């Protein structure tokens, strides 16, 4: 049964400290597990319900930007680093080579103009808590040469094919502030074909 607002946990930050309000973990009555053939006890279920507080830290700008229709990556701008100019997406707060802080950059246009399917996998069955439409078309996305990483995402309109041009879409209406606010569609997809709440 969905929880009421009073049964949920809420977090905010004030004066540099987390403020928690509400209920973050609920314990429910456990149940025995009996072997129907032998009538003997085999174990118990252990119902747990908890709200996890996930801090984004330096990645917050990436998730906040998705809801505004922007794809953010990072770039090493350290002139003493051999990897200077390398662009990272997934968003890396620090350069893996010189360990200096990277610069967040907007690569929305680059993604719209260069994103391609590097590889893909179609998943017919998913794990717990899946909310993606099945079969799930997971895609490994490559951009131009500046972007030295491959992004894992999901194709929600069109059929995947290696090398196919794809376009990012963003959940700009009621964003979840998670990676679920970013998906891809094949080039040529019309605005009217996008999932609810998404735009180019
Ligand atoms: Zn570097």
CSV table of C-alpha atoms in Angstrom, one decimal, residues 110-111 114-119 139-144 147 149-151 162-166 184:
chain,number,residue,atom,x,y,z
A,110,UNK,CA,27.5,17.9,-28.8
A,111,UNK,CA,25.2,15.0,-27.7
A,114,UNK,CA,27.2,13.3,-32.4
A,115,UNK,CA,25.6,10.7,-30.1
A,116,UNK,CA,25.7,7.2,-31.6
A,117,UNK,CA,25.0,3.7,-30.3
A,118,UNK,CA,28.4,2.1,-29.6
A,119,UNK,CA,26.8,-1.2,-28.5
A,139,UNK,CA,22.5,1.5,-25.1
A,140,UNK,CA,26.2,2.3,-24.7
A,141,UNK,CA,26.4,5.9,-26.1
A,142,UNK,CA,29.5,7.3,-27.7
A,143,UNK,CA,29.9,11.0,-28.6
A,144,UNK,CA,32.8,12.7,-30.5
A,147,UNK,CA,34.4,12.6,-24.9
A,149,UNK,CA,34.1,7.7,-22.0
A,150,UNK,CA,31.0,5.7,-23.0
A,151,UNK,CA,27.7,6.5,-21.4
A,162,UNK,CA,25.4,-0.4,-33.7
A,163,UNK,CA,26.5,3.0,-35.1
A,164,UNK,CA,22.9,4.4,-35.2
A,165,UNK,CA,22.5,8.1,-34.5
A,166,UNK,CA,20.5,8.8,-31.4
A,184,UNK,CA,17.6,8.5,-25.8
